Each structure stands twice: as structure tokens, then as C-alpha cells.
XYZ file of C-alpha atoms in Angstrom:
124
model
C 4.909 3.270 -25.043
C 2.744 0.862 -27.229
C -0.180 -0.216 -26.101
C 0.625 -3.614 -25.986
C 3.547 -3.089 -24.029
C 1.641 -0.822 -21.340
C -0.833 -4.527 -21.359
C 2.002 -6.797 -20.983
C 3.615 -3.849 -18.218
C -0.369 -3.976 -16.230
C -0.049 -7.649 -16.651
C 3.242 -8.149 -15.354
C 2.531 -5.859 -12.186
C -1.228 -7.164 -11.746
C 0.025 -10.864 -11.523
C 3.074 -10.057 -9.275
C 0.622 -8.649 -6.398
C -1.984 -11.452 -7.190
C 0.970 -14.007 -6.936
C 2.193 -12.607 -3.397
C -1.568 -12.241 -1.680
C -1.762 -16.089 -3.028
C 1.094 -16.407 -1.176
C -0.049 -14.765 1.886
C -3.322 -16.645 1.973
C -1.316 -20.224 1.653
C 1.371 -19.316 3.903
C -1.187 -18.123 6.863
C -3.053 -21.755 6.471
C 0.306 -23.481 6.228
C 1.528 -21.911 9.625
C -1.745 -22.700 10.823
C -1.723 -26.197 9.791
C 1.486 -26.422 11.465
C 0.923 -24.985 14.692
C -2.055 -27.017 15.148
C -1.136 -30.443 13.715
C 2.777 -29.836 14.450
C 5.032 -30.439 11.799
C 7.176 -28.646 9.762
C 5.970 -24.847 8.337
C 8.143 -25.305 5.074
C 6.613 -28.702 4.326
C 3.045 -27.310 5.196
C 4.095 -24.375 2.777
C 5.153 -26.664 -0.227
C 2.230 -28.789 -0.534
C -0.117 -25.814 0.275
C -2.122 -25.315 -3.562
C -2.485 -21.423 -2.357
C 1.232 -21.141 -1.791
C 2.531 -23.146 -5.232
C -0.147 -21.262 -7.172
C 1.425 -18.108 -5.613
C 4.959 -19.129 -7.083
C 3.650 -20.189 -10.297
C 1.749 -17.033 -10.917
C 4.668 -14.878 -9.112
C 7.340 -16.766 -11.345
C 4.744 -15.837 -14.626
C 4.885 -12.145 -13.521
C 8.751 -11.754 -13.456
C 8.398 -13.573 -17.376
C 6.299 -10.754 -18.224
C 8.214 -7.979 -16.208
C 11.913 -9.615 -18.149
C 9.970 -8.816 -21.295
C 8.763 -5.719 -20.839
C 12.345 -4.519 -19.653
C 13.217 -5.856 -23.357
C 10.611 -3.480 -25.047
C 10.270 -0.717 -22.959
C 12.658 1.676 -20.760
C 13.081 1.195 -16.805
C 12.590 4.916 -16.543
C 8.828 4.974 -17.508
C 8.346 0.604 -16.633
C 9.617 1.067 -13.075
C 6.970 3.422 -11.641
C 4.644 1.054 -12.762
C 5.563 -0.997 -9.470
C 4.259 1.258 -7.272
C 0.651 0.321 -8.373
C 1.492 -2.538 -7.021
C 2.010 -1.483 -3.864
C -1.491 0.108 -3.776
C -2.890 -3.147 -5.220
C -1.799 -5.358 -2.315
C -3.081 -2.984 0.211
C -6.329 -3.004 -1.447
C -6.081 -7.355 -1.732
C -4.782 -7.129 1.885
C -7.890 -5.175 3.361
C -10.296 -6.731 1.266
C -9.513 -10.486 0.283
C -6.908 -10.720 3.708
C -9.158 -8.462 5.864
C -6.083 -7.171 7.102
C -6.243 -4.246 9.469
C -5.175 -1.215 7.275
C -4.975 2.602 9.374
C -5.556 6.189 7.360
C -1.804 6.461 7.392
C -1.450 3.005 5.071
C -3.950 4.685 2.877
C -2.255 8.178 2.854
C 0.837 6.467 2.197
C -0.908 4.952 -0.703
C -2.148 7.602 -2.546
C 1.002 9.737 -2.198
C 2.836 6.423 -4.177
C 0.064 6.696 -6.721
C 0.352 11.027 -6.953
C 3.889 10.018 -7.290
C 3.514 7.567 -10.018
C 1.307 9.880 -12.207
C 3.879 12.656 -11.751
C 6.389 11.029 -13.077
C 4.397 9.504 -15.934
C 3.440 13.280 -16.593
C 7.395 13.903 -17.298
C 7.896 11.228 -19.505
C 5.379 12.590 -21.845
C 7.153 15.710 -22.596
């Protein structure tokens, strides 16, 4: 793989997992909003800034992800997802302050041993 298409595959995973804790945040003040002030949760959600930013940045991730798919194969880009499933339990404890147990974290590293082992095997 090129090292502009391992920047564009980083890129394309890094703004995915931004895009859904954006998400998160704007859809936890939207139900908020709504359970306080009434109203409805899907209107709170689509004139929340946190929540369209979300989709704009989640919607600029799956551009990047399309274009990687183009350039490089789903064998070695695929496993690239599961850093982002270490990413947004990272964003979750720290930005969210989200409750996280030593199993969420074990679970975590063995999708990150994972990833590196089958990186390992596409380099032979």
C-alpha cells in the first residue's frame, strides 16, 4: 500500500469515528432538549449543529472510505475499521466521559492484536 493511500485509509477511518461521537454529543443534547422543553427528538436532532456536523463529517468519511476501496484491496483496507472501534472507546471515555469497564478495554486491545496480525500476513 502507498503511502498516500494508507493517509486517505487513516483519514477515512479517523473522520468516521469523529463523525459518530459528533453525533453522540448532538443527539444526547437533542434528547435532552426534548425531554425538557417537549417537542419532537428528530426535530431537536436536525437543527442540532453537533448532530449535522456529525453527518457532514460522517458522509466525508464514507467519500474517502469509496475511494480508498478504488485504490486499495478490502483484504488489507477492512481491518483498518477496527481502529475505529478502539478510537470511539477512547472519544467515548474521554470527550463523552462514558463509563468504560476493563472488559471494554480488553476487548479493545484484542481488536487492535487482531488488526496487527493480520496486517503482519499481508506483508508476506
Amino acid at each position: 500500500m502507498t503511502l498516500p493511500s494508507l493517509m486517505l485509509l487513516l483519514f477515512a477511518v479517523f473522520s468516521s469515528a469523529g463523525g459518530q461521537i459528533m453525533l453522540k454529543h448532538g443527539m444526547k443534547g437533542a434528547a435532552a432538549a426534548a425531554a425538557q422543553g417537549g417537542g419532537s427528538l428528530a426535530l431537536r436532532a436536525a437543527t442540532s449543529p453537533w448532530v449535522v456536523l456529525g453527518l457532514v463529517v460522517f458522509a466525508v468519511s464514507a467519500i474517502a472510505w469509496m475511494t480508498t476501496l478504488a485504490k486499495v484491496p478490502l483484504s488489507i483496507a477492512y481491518p483498518f475499521n477496527a481502529l475505529g472501534y478502539l478510537l470511539i472507546v477512547l472519544a467515548g471515555a474521554t470527550v463523552l466521559h462514558e463509563r468504560t469497564s476493563m472488559w471494554t478495554w480488553g476487548g479493545s486491545l484484542l481488536v487492535v492484536v487482531g488488526l496487527f496480525t493480520v496486517m503482519a500476513g499481508q506483508q508476506r
